[in-house]
Amino acid sequence: MSSPKKYHIKFLPSGKQIEVPKNHNLRQAILDCGLEIESSCGGVGTCGRCVVQVKKGKVDAKETRFLSPKEFSKGFVLSCLARVIEDIEVTIPEQKKVKAIIEKGKLVEGSHVYAGISKQEFEHESIEPWIKKFDVEVEQPSLSYGTSDLFRFKKAVKDKLQLQDVTVPIEVIKKLPTELRQHHWKLTVTIETEKNVIIDICDQARPNDLYGLALDIGTTTLVMYLVDLDTGNILGSESEYNPQIRFGEDIINRIVYANSQAGLKKLKEVVTDSVNNLIWRLILATQVEPEDIVALMVSGNSTMMHLFYEVCPKYIREEPYVTVANRFSDCRATDIGIKHIKNAYTYSTQGVASYLGGDITSGILATGMNQQEELALFIDLGTNGELVVGNCEWMMGCSCSAGPAFEGGGVKCGIRAVDGAIEKTYIDQETYQCQAGTIGGAKPRGLCGSGLIDIIGEMYLKGIIDRKGKFHKDIGNKYLHKEDGDYRYTIIGAEHSATGKEIYISEVDIDNLMRAKAAVYAGIKTLLEEVDLSVYDLEKVYIAGGLGKNVNIGNAVVIGMLPDININRYYFMGNTSITGAYINLLSASKYAQSVAAADAVTYIELSVNMKFMDRYVAGLFLPYTDLKDFPTVEELLLSINDKKQT
Amino acid sequence: MSSPKKYHIKFLPSGKQIEVPKNHNLRQAILDCGLEIESSCGGVGTCGRCVVQVKKGKVDAKETRFLSPKEFSKGFVLSCLARVIEDIEVTIPEQKKVKAIIEKGKLVEGSHVYAGISKQEFEHESIEPWIKKFDVEVEQPSLSYGTSDLFRFKKAVKDKLQLQDVTVPIEVIKKLPTELRQHHWKLTVTIETEKNVIIDICDQARPNDLYGLALDIGTTTLVMYLVDLDTGNILGSESEYNPQIRFGEDIINRIVYANSQAGLKKLKEVVTDSVNNLIWRLILATQVEPEDIVALMVSGNSTMMHLFYEVCPKYIREEPYVTVANRFSDCRATDIGIKHIKNAYTYSTQGVASYLGGDITSGILATGMNQQEELALFIDLGTNGELVVGNCEWMMGCSCSAGPAFEGGGVKCGIRAVDGAIEKTYIDQETYQCQAGTIGGAKPRGLCGSGLIDIIGEMYLKGIIDRKGKFHKDIGNKYLHKEDGDYRYTIIGAEHSATGKEIYISEVDIDNLMRAKAAVYAGIKTLLEEVDLSVYDLEKVYIAGGLGKNVNIGNAVVIGMLPDININRYYFMGNTSITGAYINLLSASKYAQSVAAADAVTYIELSVNMKFMDRYVAGLFLPYTDLKDFPTVEELLLSINDKKQT
C-alpha cells in the first residue's frame, strides 16, 4: 500500500504549516496545528464562528447561511464545513475572545476559549482505542493438523495478542471458512479488547481503517462525530435537533410523555431514527466503509440515556429520584435499533445520578479536573445547571433546576439559541437605547438564554432595573412602558425585528431569569460550603453546555449567576458531552477513568437541601443579597455612578 | 408455597414403590425406581418397547399404533407416553434382553440394556446446573442512598453469590424498575453462572421452576427432551424426522446441497422450523412457562451442527477434511432463529473433528469412559460408524465411512428403521425358509440395517452363503433364484409383504453390507493396534446410535462387524447424543468434562490410513480373512456343521 497523498496548508498570519491527507477537515487542521479557532457548536456548522479565508488554492466547502455569496466567492468558508483537496494558504481572522468582562471595575477582554479538542491536545494522552485491527496468519489445516478453522484461528489470535481466550461470535464464524481460504490464511482481525470479542475479519489487502462514532444526545440537540480510531482525527461531524422535542421541550415533559401509552416506544423510535440519519449522513460525507465503524459511544443526561435505551425514566422524577441505570450494558448497536453499522458495539458513558448524567462525566473527563490537584468547578448550563466541584482527590456534584429561562422558556420574547436570537446587547447610558447582536447576524427574532443574561446585566449596570429586578420608573427611560398591567423595556422596536413585533423584556421575564441564576449560584455556594470552601478557592471554572457556549461571563457575574472571581480562571469548554464521548472512544484507560470519576462524585440532592433553599432566596437580588459576595460588581457600580455624577 | 401433591406408584412384580409429582412420566418413574424398562428410542414413543400394564388406577396416556384398542382398554400403555395423574399399580412385563448371542458356541441370552438415563443413575453425580434461580432483596433507594436501581440490584446479586461482577443485559434492565417496585424490592433472579449473565427477573411468588432443552440433531431424526434443571426429571420428550432429509439422505448429500445457491439457508431454515415445532409441542404437552426454559443444549454430528448454525459445511468433505468449528459460541437462542424461548441461551457440545462430532463427545460423556480406568470402546452406528477407544488417561477416535447400507441404502429392499422394517430374522436350517420380525409388528415392508446384519448372519450360519458372501447354489435352497442376472434369496414372499412385492436380498446387497461391516471392524482394529492393544483388552464395548439400538450383537459378531469377545462386555446405550446433551444441561462440571474429553481424543483420519485399508480388505470375508480373529464364530460353525452331519 502506497501512503496516501498529503496536502500542504499554510496558515496566515501565523505562518504555521501542516500536511494533511485528502478530505481532512480544515477546522481540525487548524486545531491540529495548535492554532485557535472560535467555534461554539463544536464544529458542526451551526454557530458560524469558524470563518476563515482561503487565499491560495481551493477547498471543498459547503455554502452556508452565515456567508453571503459574495463572501463565499472571495474564499470565505466555515472551516468546519471545509475539506482539504489541494495545497492551500488560509488566513485565520483574529479570534474574538469572549465578550467584555469585568475586572477591577473595568470592562476588559479576557477568558479562554476551548472549542472541541485538538489532535495535539489529545496526542500527549496517547491514543489507545480498545478496538483494534491487526494481521494474523492462520496455520493451514493438513491431514496431520486437522483441527477446526476456528481452533486454528483462535490460536493465531491468542498467540499474537498473548490472550488466554477470545470469543468468536457466530456471525464471524460464518464468514471464517471463506475468508480464510480466499485470502490464503492471512486475515486482518478486528477485536474488542475489553472482553476479547472478535468483531470482524477481512482481507489484509483492505486498508486498516477503524472508525468510531461519538454521540451526544442532548435534550435539544444531537451531535455526532465520526472519528478515526487510529489517529484521533474527526473526519466528520453532524448534528440535528432532538426530534423528541415535539413530545416535550424539557426532560420532565419527556418523562411524562414516556409514561403515556406507547410513549416510551415512540420517544425511543424518533431518537433512533435521528441517530440513524446522522450515521448515514456521516457515512455519505466521509465515504468510510460502514463495516469499519466499530463503536458508538453515547453520552447524554440520564433521561436521554434512558429514552435511547428504551428504559422507563419514570422514577427519575419521583422521590427519591433514582435512575434505573447510570450506565447501560454494552451491546451490539443493531440490538438497539441502530442501522448501517452492523459491526459496531454500543457503549455508554457512566452517569452519577438522575440529574447528573453521563454528559457530566464526559465533562469531567473533557476538563481533566479529575486528574488535577487544583480545585476546579465545572458548570454545564442548559435547562438544568449541573455542577461538579473538586479535584483528583474528591468530587461533589449537584443539579440545580434552573427552569426553562436559559433555553428561552418562560420568557415572553424568549426563543432557543437559533438564528436571529439576540445573544449580545449594549445599552446606551444616556438614552437607554439598546443595540443587539444576534446569532448568525440575522434580523432579531427574540432573546435566547445568553441574551437574557446579557440584557439583565446591562440593564442593571445602566440603572434601568434595581437590585430586585424591578424597573426604575423615574429615570426618564422612554423605552419603558406599561402594557397588560406589566412594565416592559423595549429591546428592539417592531420595525427592526424579524417578526414585525416588538422584542421586549418584562418584570415577569426578569423574575424568571432571577430564579434561574439564583439556583445556579446557590448550587455553587452549597457545594463549596459542604466542604468548607469558598469561591475564592476555585482555581479554574469550566463553563460548558448549551447556554455556556455563548454566555457573556462578565454580565453573568454582574447578575450574580457566576462567582465574582479572577476572570482568567474561567474556561469555555463548548459541548463537553461530545468531547467526553470522543475521548472515551479513543482510549480504554480514559474510558475507565471516566467510569471511576463518576463513581468518585458524591451527589448532593438539592431539592431537599435547606441550605440551598436559603441561598436560593438570597440570590433573588442583583447580584446577591449580600453585596460582599460580589466586590468587583460593587466596585463597578460605584465607578459607573461616579461617572454619572461627574 | 405448599409442596405439590405426590402420587404413589407400586410396580409389579418387583413390588418396588415410588412417589412422584403429578404428570410425572411413567417410564421415568420406572427408571427412577432403579427398574429396567426396554426402550430403544430413548423414550419418545417410536419404538414401542416400553409397554407396561396399569393394573390399578389410571394414567394419562396417548393411544399408539403399537397397541390395539383392546390392549389399550386393558390398561396396556407405552410408559414413555404415559403421565401419572393418580395413585397406580403397574405391571412391568419381563424385559426381553437383546436377542440371541453367541457364547462358547451356543446361542444364549446376554448383554445389558441401557435406555435413556435414570434419575437414580444421575443423582450420585449431583445435579449442578449452571443456570440458577435464587431470591434477592434489593435495597430500596432513599434520598441518602440514591444510586441507580441497577447498582443496588447488582450489589444484591453480587453479595448473595459472592461475585466480582455480573452482566445485566438491556432487556433485563428494561424490566428492572417495574419488577422491583411491583414486588417490593424482592425478586427471583435467573443467572447463567458461567459468564455471570442475568437471564431474567421475576416475582418471588412465582414457582422457582427452571427448565432446559436437550436436543439431538441426528442426520435422520431430531430428538428433544424438556428437563427440569433442579431435579433432572425429563418432563417430556418429542422427536421427528430431520426435515433436511428431502435435500439429501446422508451427510455428503446435505453438504452438496448446502453448496447450491441458498442451499445452506434452506437447510438451516427447515431444521430450525422443526426444532421450533418440537419446542412448541413440549411446551404444550408439559404446560411449563416458556420463559422458564433457559437453555438449549445441542448435540449432533459436525455437519448437522454446521447446518444448525448456518455455517458452511463445505470443507468437511474436502481434504484435509476440517470443520469450521467443533463447538459454536454460546448465543441467545433467538439470535439463531429459535422461537418460543426468549430467555434461553444456546450451547453446543464440543466435537473432535469433521467426522467425530459433538454427538460422539456426548456418547463419551454418557458412557463415562473418560472417567474410568478400564479400557472401553464406544461405537456409534449410523450412516457413519464412529469409534472411540480409551479410558480416563487417553482416547483415540475415528470415523469409518460405513456407507448407507446400515440405513437401508444401497440395498434393493432396504428401508430406514420405520414401521414394518424387518429387524430380526430366523432361518430354518432344513427348509431355508425365513421368518421375520418387524419394527412395530407391522407387515414387512423391507430390510433395515439391523435386519440386514441379522439376515446375513443367519444366512452364513445356516450355510446359505459362503465366506465371500456368495450364495451356495448347490444346497437345494428353493428360496434362491436368479433374476436380472443376479441371484437373490427370498426373505418374504410377495403375498406376505406390505408392498405386495417380494422382499429379498441379492449378492450385490450382501456386498454392500460386507463393505460396511468391514469398515467398522477395520476401524476398531486400526484404533486398537495404533496403541498396541487387541480386542481382548477391551473391558467394555458401548453400542449406541441409530443402528445400534436394534442390532443383534450375536449376528453382528458372526458377520465380523463386532469383535468376538465376551458378550457380557457389550452394553447397549441407545441414543447417547441426547443423553450427553441431557447430562451437559444438568451439570456445569460434566459439560466442562465433555469439552475436555473432546480435546483429549486423538483423531485418526482413516481415509488416508494404509493399515486401515489393509484391514478393510481383509474384512471382505465372513467373518474375516483370518478366522483366528473370531474363534467363537469358528467354533459355532463347527458345531453347526457337526449337527448337520449327524
PDB file of N, CA and C in Angstrom, chain A residues 339-398:
ATOM      1  N   LYS A 339     -28.876   1.301  12.768  1.00  0.00           N
ATOM      2  CA  LYS A 339     -28.684   0.749  11.422  1.00  0.00           C
ATOM      3  C   LYS A 339     -27.309   1.105  10.868  1.00  0.00           C
ATOM      4  N   HIS A 340     -27.025   0.565   9.717  1.00  0.00           N
ATOM      5  CA  HIS A 340     -25.856   0.904   8.891  1.00  0.00           C
ATOM      6  C   HIS A 340     -24.542   0.348   9.430  1.00  0.00           C
ATOM      7  N   ILE A 341     -24.407   0.169  10.748  1.00  0.00           N
ATOM      8  CA  ILE A 341     -23.093  -0.172  11.293  1.00  0.00           C
ATOM      9  C   ILE A 341     -23.183  -1.522  12.015  1.00  0.00           C
ATOM     10  N   LYS A 342     -23.292  -2.569  11.210  1.00  0.00           N
ATOM     11  CA  LYS A 342     -23.584  -3.885  11.788  1.00  0.00           C
ATOM     12  C   LYS A 342     -22.438  -4.441  12.625  1.00  0.00           C
ATOM     13  N   ASN A 343     -21.237  -3.927  12.422  1.00  0.00           N
ATOM     14  CA  ASN A 343     -20.112  -4.429  13.219  1.00  0.00           C
ATOM     15  C   ASN A 343     -19.923  -3.675  14.532  1.00  0.00           C
ATOM     16  N   ALA A 344     -20.717  -2.647  14.744  1.00  0.00           N
ATOM     17  CA  ALA A 344     -20.435  -1.777  15.892  1.00  0.00           C
ATOM     18  C   ALA A 344     -21.089  -2.262  17.189  1.00  0.00           C
ATOM     19  N   TYR A 345     -20.383  -2.035  18.269  1.00  0.00           N
ATOM     20  CA  TYR A 345     -20.944  -2.202  19.602  1.00  0.00           C
ATOM     21  C   TYR A 345     -21.272  -0.811  20.155  1.00  0.00           C
ATOM     22  N   THR A 346     -22.254  -0.785  21.039  1.00  0.00           N
ATOM     23  CA  THR A 346     -22.654   0.483  21.636  1.00  0.00           C
ATOM     24  C   THR A 346     -22.161   0.531  23.074  1.00  0.00           C
ATOM     25  N   TYR A 347     -21.574   1.644  23.437  1.00  0.00           N
ATOM     26  CA  TYR A 347     -21.082   1.851  24.799  1.00  0.00           C
ATOM     27  C   TYR A 347     -21.719   3.123  25.331  1.00  0.00           C
ATOM     28  N   SER A 348     -21.885   3.188  26.630  1.00  0.00           N
ATOM     29  CA  SER A 348     -22.436   4.430  27.165  1.00  0.00           C
ATOM     30  C   SER A 348     -21.542   4.964  28.266  1.00  0.00           C
ATOM     31  N   THR A 349     -21.578   6.289  28.395  1.00  0.00           N
ATOM     32  CA  THR A 349     -20.800   6.905  29.465  1.00  0.00           C
ATOM     33  C   THR A 349     -21.520   6.656  30.792  1.00  0.00           C
ATOM     34  N   GLN A 350     -20.744   6.685  31.846  1.00  0.00           N
ATOM     35  CA  GLN A 350     -21.289   6.387  33.178  1.00  0.00           C
ATOM     36  C   GLN A 350     -21.796   7.671  33.815  1.00  0.00           C
ATOM     37  N   GLY A 351     -23.051   7.660  34.228  1.00  0.00           N
ATOM     38  CA  GLY A 351     -23.596   8.813  34.928  1.00  0.00           C
ATOM     39  C   GLY A 351     -23.463   8.664  36.431  1.00  0.00           C
ATOM     40  N   VAL A 352     -23.847   9.707  37.151  1.00  0.00           N
ATOM     41  CA  VAL A 352     -23.732   9.701  38.610  1.00  0.00           C
ATOM     42  C   VAL A 352     -25.092   9.495  39.259  1.00  0.00           C
ATOM     43  N   ALA A 353     -26.088  10.196  38.736  1.00  0.00           N
ATOM     44  CA  ALA A 353     -27.404  10.179  39.376  1.00  0.00           C
ATOM     45  C   ALA A 353     -28.451  10.651  38.372  1.00  0.00           C
ATOM     46  N   SER A 354     -29.684  10.728  38.842  1.00  0.00           N
ATOM     47  CA  SER A 354     -30.787  11.100  37.958  1.00  0.00           C
ATOM     48  C   SER A 354     -30.528  12.407  37.227  1.00  0.00           C
ATOM     49  N   TYR A 355     -30.022  13.401  37.975  1.00  0.00           N
ATOM     50  CA  TYR A 355     -29.825  14.702  37.357  1.00  0.00           C
ATOM     51  C   TYR A 355     -28.344  15.054  37.219  1.00  0.00           C
ATOM     52  N   LEU A 356     -27.510  14.033  37.179  1.00  0.00           N
ATOM     53  CA  LEU A 356     -26.086  14.242  36.944  1.00  0.00           C
ATOM     54  C   LEU A 356     -25.657  13.040  36.102  1.00  0.00           C
ATOM     55  N   GLY A 357     -25.857  13.180  34.814  1.00  0.00           N
ATOM     56  CA  GLY A 357     -25.746  12.034  33.916  1.00  0.00           C
ATOM     57  C   GLY A 357     -24.373  11.840  33.312  1.00  0.00           C
ATOM     58  N   GLY A 358     -24.327  10.960  32.326  1.00  0.00           N
ATOM     59  CA  GLY A 358     -23.079  10.650  31.635  1.00  0.00           C
ATOM     60  C   GLY A 358     -22.525  11.853  30.897  1.00  0.00           C
ATOM     61  N   ASP A 359     -23.414  12.810  30.555  1.00  0.00           N
ATOM     62  CA  ASP A 359     -22.909  14.019  29.889  1.00  0.00           C
ATOM     63  C   ASP A 359     -21.986  14.801  30.814  1.00  0.00           C
ATOM     64  N   ILE A 360     -22.291  14.759  32.107  1.00  0.00           N
ATOM     65  CA  ILE A 360     -21.467  15.495  33.072  1.00  0.00           C
ATOM     66  C   ILE A 360     -20.157  14.746  33.330  1.00  0.00           C
ATOM     67  N   THR A 361     -20.237  13.428  33.390  1.00  0.00           N
ATOM     68  CA  THR A 361     -18.999  12.645  33.490  1.00  0.00           C
ATOM     69  C   THR A 361     -18.101  12.946  32.292  1.00  0.00           C
ATOM     70  N   SER A 362     -18.721  13.045  31.121  1.00  0.00           N
ATOM     71  CA  SER A 362     -17.955  13.421  29.928  1.00  0.00           C
ATOM     72  C   SER A 362     -17.288  14.772  30.135  1.00  0.00           C
ATOM     73  N   GLY A 363     -18.029  15.679  30.770  1.00  0.00           N
ATOM     74  CA  GLY A 363     -17.479  16.998  31.030  1.00  0.00           C
ATOM     75  C   GLY A 363     -16.274  16.932  31.958  1.00  0.00           C
ATOM     76  N   ILE A 364     -16.396  16.127  32.998  1.00  0.00           N
ATOM     77  CA  ILE A 364     -15.270  15.960  33.929  1.00  0.00           C
ATOM     78  C   ILE A 364     -14.046  15.465  33.166  1.00  0.00           C
ATOM     79  N   LEU A 365     -14.283  14.485  32.293  1.00  0.00           N
ATOM     80  CA  LEU A 365     -13.189  13.912  31.508  1.00  0.00           C
ATOM     81  C   LEU A 365     -12.601  14.951  30.565  1.00  0.00           C
ATOM     82  N   ALA A 366     -13.470  15.738  29.936  1.00  0.00           N
ATOM     83  CA  ALA A 366     -13.008  16.737  28.967  1.00  0.00           C
ATOM     84  C   ALA A 366     -12.179  17.822  29.642  1.00  0.00           C
ATOM     85  N   THR A 367     -12.542  18.181  30.886  1.00  0.00           N
ATOM     86  CA  THR A 367     -11.766  19.203  31.591  1.00  0.00           C
ATOM     87  C   THR A 367     -10.510  18.606  32.213  1.00  0.00           C
ATOM     88  N   GLY A 368     -10.548  17.328  32.489  1.00  0.00           N
ATOM     89  CA  GLY A 368      -9.410  16.703  33.160  1.00  0.00           C
ATOM     90  C   GLY A 368      -9.350  17.041  34.641  1.00  0.00           C
ATOM     91  N   MET A 369     -10.399  17.664  35.187  1.00  0.00           N
ATOM     92  CA  MET A 369     -10.371  18.092  36.596  1.00  0.00           C
ATOM     93  C   MET A 369     -10.166  16.924  37.548  1.00  0.00           C
ATOM     94  N   ASN A 370     -10.586  15.724  37.115  1.00  0.00           N
ATOM     95  CA  ASN A 370     -10.440  14.543  37.973  1.00  0.00           C
ATOM     96  C   ASN A 370      -8.990  14.074  38.056  1.00  0.00           C
ATOM     97  N   GLN A 371      -8.116  14.680  37.267  1.00  0.00           N
ATOM     98  CA  GLN A 371      -6.715  14.280  37.243  1.00  0.00           C
ATOM     99  C   GLN A 371      -5.804  15.369  37.806  1.00  0.00           C
ATOM    100  N   GLN A 372      -6.420  16.517  38.144  1.00  0.00           N
ATOM    101  CA  GLN A 372      -5.593  17.653  38.543  1.00  0.00           C
ATOM    102  C   GLN A 372      -5.734  17.939  40.033  1.00  0.00           C
ATOM    103  N   GLU A 373      -4.666  18.505  40.595  1.00  0.00           N
ATOM    104  CA  GLU A 373      -4.715  18.799  42.027  1.00  0.00           C
ATOM    105  C   GLU A 373      -5.451  20.084  42.344  1.00  0.00           C
ATOM    106  N   GLU A 374      -5.434  21.019  41.368  1.00  0.00           N
ATOM    107  CA  GLU A 374      -6.070  22.328  41.633  1.00  0.00           C
ATOM    108  C   GLU A 374      -7.586  22.166  41.724  1.00  0.00           C
ATOM    109  N   LEU A 375      -8.186  22.983  42.561  1.00  0.00           N
ATOM    110  CA  LEU A 375      -9.628  22.919  42.764  1.00  0.00           C
ATOM    111  C   LEU A 375     -10.344  23.545  41.571  1.00  0.00           C
ATOM    112  N   ALA A 376     -11.257  22.775  41.000  1.00  0.00           N
ATOM    113  CA  ALA A 376     -11.968  23.273  39.816  1.00  0.00           C
ATOM    114  C   ALA A 376     -13.468  23.148  40.008  1.00  0.00           C
ATOM    115  N   LEU A 377     -14.170  24.012  39.289  1.00  0.00           N
ATOM    116  CA  LEU A 377     -15.633  23.940  39.245  1.00  0.00           C
ATOM    117  C   LEU A 377     -16.032  23.735  37.794  1.00  0.00           C
ATOM    118  N   PHE A 378     -16.878  22.756  37.569  1.00  0.00           N
ATOM    119  CA  PHE A 378     -17.388  22.510  36.224  1.00  0.00           C
ATOM    120  C   PHE A 378     -18.862  22.880  36.218  1.00  0.00           C
ATOM    121  N   ILE A 379     -19.259  23.725  35.283  1.00  0.00           N
ATOM    122  CA  ILE A 379     -20.663  24.130  35.188  1.00  0.00           C
ATOM    123  C   ILE A 379     -21.186  23.812  33.794  1.00  0.00           C
ATOM    124  N   ASP A 380     -22.227  22.986  33.724  1.00  0.00           N
ATOM    125  CA  ASP A 380     -22.859  22.717  32.441  1.00  0.00           C
ATOM    126  C   ASP A 380     -24.197  23.432  32.455  1.00  0.00           C
ATOM    127  N   LEU A 381     -24.325  24.424  31.618  1.00  0.00           N
ATOM    128  CA  LEU A 381     -25.512  25.271  31.663  1.00  0.00           C
ATOM    129  C   LEU A 381     -26.456  24.964  30.516  1.00  0.00           C
ATOM    130  N   GLY A 382     -27.571  24.356  30.842  1.00  0.00           N
ATOM    131  CA  GLY A 382     -28.626  24.136  29.863  1.00  0.00           C
ATOM    132  C   GLY A 382     -29.919  24.367  30.596  1.00  0.00           C
ATOM    133  N   THR A 383     -30.875  23.496  30.363  1.00  0.00           N
ATOM    134  CA  THR A 383     -32.140  23.618  31.099  1.00  0.00           C
ATOM    135  C   THR A 383     -31.867  23.445  32.581  1.00  0.00           C
ATOM    136  N   ASN A 384     -31.086  22.437  32.879  1.00  0.00           N
ATOM    137  CA  ASN A 384     -30.601  22.280  34.238  1.00  0.00           C
ATOM    138  C   ASN A 384     -29.188  22.834  34.296  1.00  0.00           C
ATOM    139  N   GLY A 385     -28.856  23.392  35.427  1.00  0.00           N
ATOM    140  CA  GLY A 385     -27.456  23.719  35.630  1.00  0.00           C
ATOM    141  C   GLY A 385     -26.851  22.578  36.416  1.00  0.00           C
ATOM    142  N   GLU A 386     -25.858  21.902  35.831  1.00  0.00           N
ATOM    143  CA  GLU A 386     -25.210  20.822  36.554  1.00  0.00           C
ATOM    144  C   GLU A 386     -23.832  21.291  36.983  1.00  0.00           C
ATOM    145  N   LEU A 387     -23.482  20.980  38.203  1.00  0.00           N
ATOM    146  CA  LEU A 387     -22.246  21.485  38.782  1.00  0.00           C
ATOM    147  C   LEU A 387     -21.424  20.336  39.352  1.00  0.00           C
ATOM    148  N   VAL A 388     -20.120  20.400  39.147  1.00  0.00           N
ATOM    149  CA  VAL A 388     -19.223  19.480  39.838  1.00  0.00           C
ATOM    150  C   VAL A 388     -18.055  20.295  40.352  1.00  0.00           C
ATOM    151  N   VAL A 389     -17.715  20.101  41.608  1.00  0.00           N
ATOM    152  CA  VAL A 389     -16.560  20.785  42.150  1.00  0.00           C
ATOM    153  C   VAL A 389     -15.621  19.729  42.721  1.00  0.00           C
ATOM    154  N   GLY A 390     -14.331  19.997  42.616  1.00  0.00           N
ATOM    155  CA  GLY A 390     -13.397  19.029  43.190  1.00  0.00           C
ATOM    156  C   GLY A 390     -12.077  18.989  42.454  1.00  0.00           C
ATOM    157  N   ASN A 391     -11.347  17.918  42.683  1.00  0.00           N
ATOM    158  CA  ASN A 391     -10.061  17.728  42.023  1.00  0.00           C
ATOM    159  C   ASN A 391      -9.775  16.227  41.971  1.00  0.00           C
ATOM    160  N   CYS A 392      -8.474  15.875  41.842  1.00  0.00           N
ATOM    161  CA  CYS A 392      -8.155  14.463  41.664  1.00  0.00           C
ATOM    162  C   CYS A 392      -8.440  13.642  42.928  1.00  0.00           C
ATOM    163  N   GLU A 393      -8.665  14.320  44.041  1.00  0.00           N
ATOM    164  CA  GLU A 393      -8.874  13.574  45.286  1.00  0.00           C
ATOM    165  C   GLU A 393     -10.339  13.392  45.674  1.00  0.00           C
ATOM    166  N   TRP A 394     -11.151  14.344  45.301  1.00  0.00           N
ATOM    167  CA  TRP A 394     -12.575  14.230  45.633  1.00  0.00           C
ATOM    168  C   TRP A 394     -13.388  15.049  44.646  1.00  0.00           C
ATOM    169  N   MET A 395     -14.636  14.684  44.480  1.00  0.00           N
ATOM    170  CA  MET A 395     -15.548  15.475  43.663  1.00  0.00           C
ATOM    171  C   MET A 395     -16.940  15.402  44.262  1.00  0.00           C
ATOM    172  N   MET A 396     -17.660  16.483  44.055  1.00  0.00           N
ATOM    173  CA  MET A 396     -19.010  16.572  44.584  1.00  0.00           C
ATOM    174  C   MET A 396     -19.832  17.260  43.518  1.00  0.00           C
ATOM    175  N   GLY A 397     -21.033  16.754  43.297  1.00  0.00           N
ATOM    176  CA  GLY A 397     -21.819  17.330  42.219  1.00  0.00           C
ATOM    177  C   GLY A 397     -23.263  17.515  42.597  1.00  0.00           C
ATOM    178  N   CYS A 398     -23.934  18.355  41.851  1.00  0.00           N
ATOM    179  CA  CYS A 398     -25.362  18.552  42.067  1.00  0.00           C
ATOM    180  C   CYS A 398     -25.988  19.096  40.797  1.00  0.00           C
TER     181      CYS A 398
END
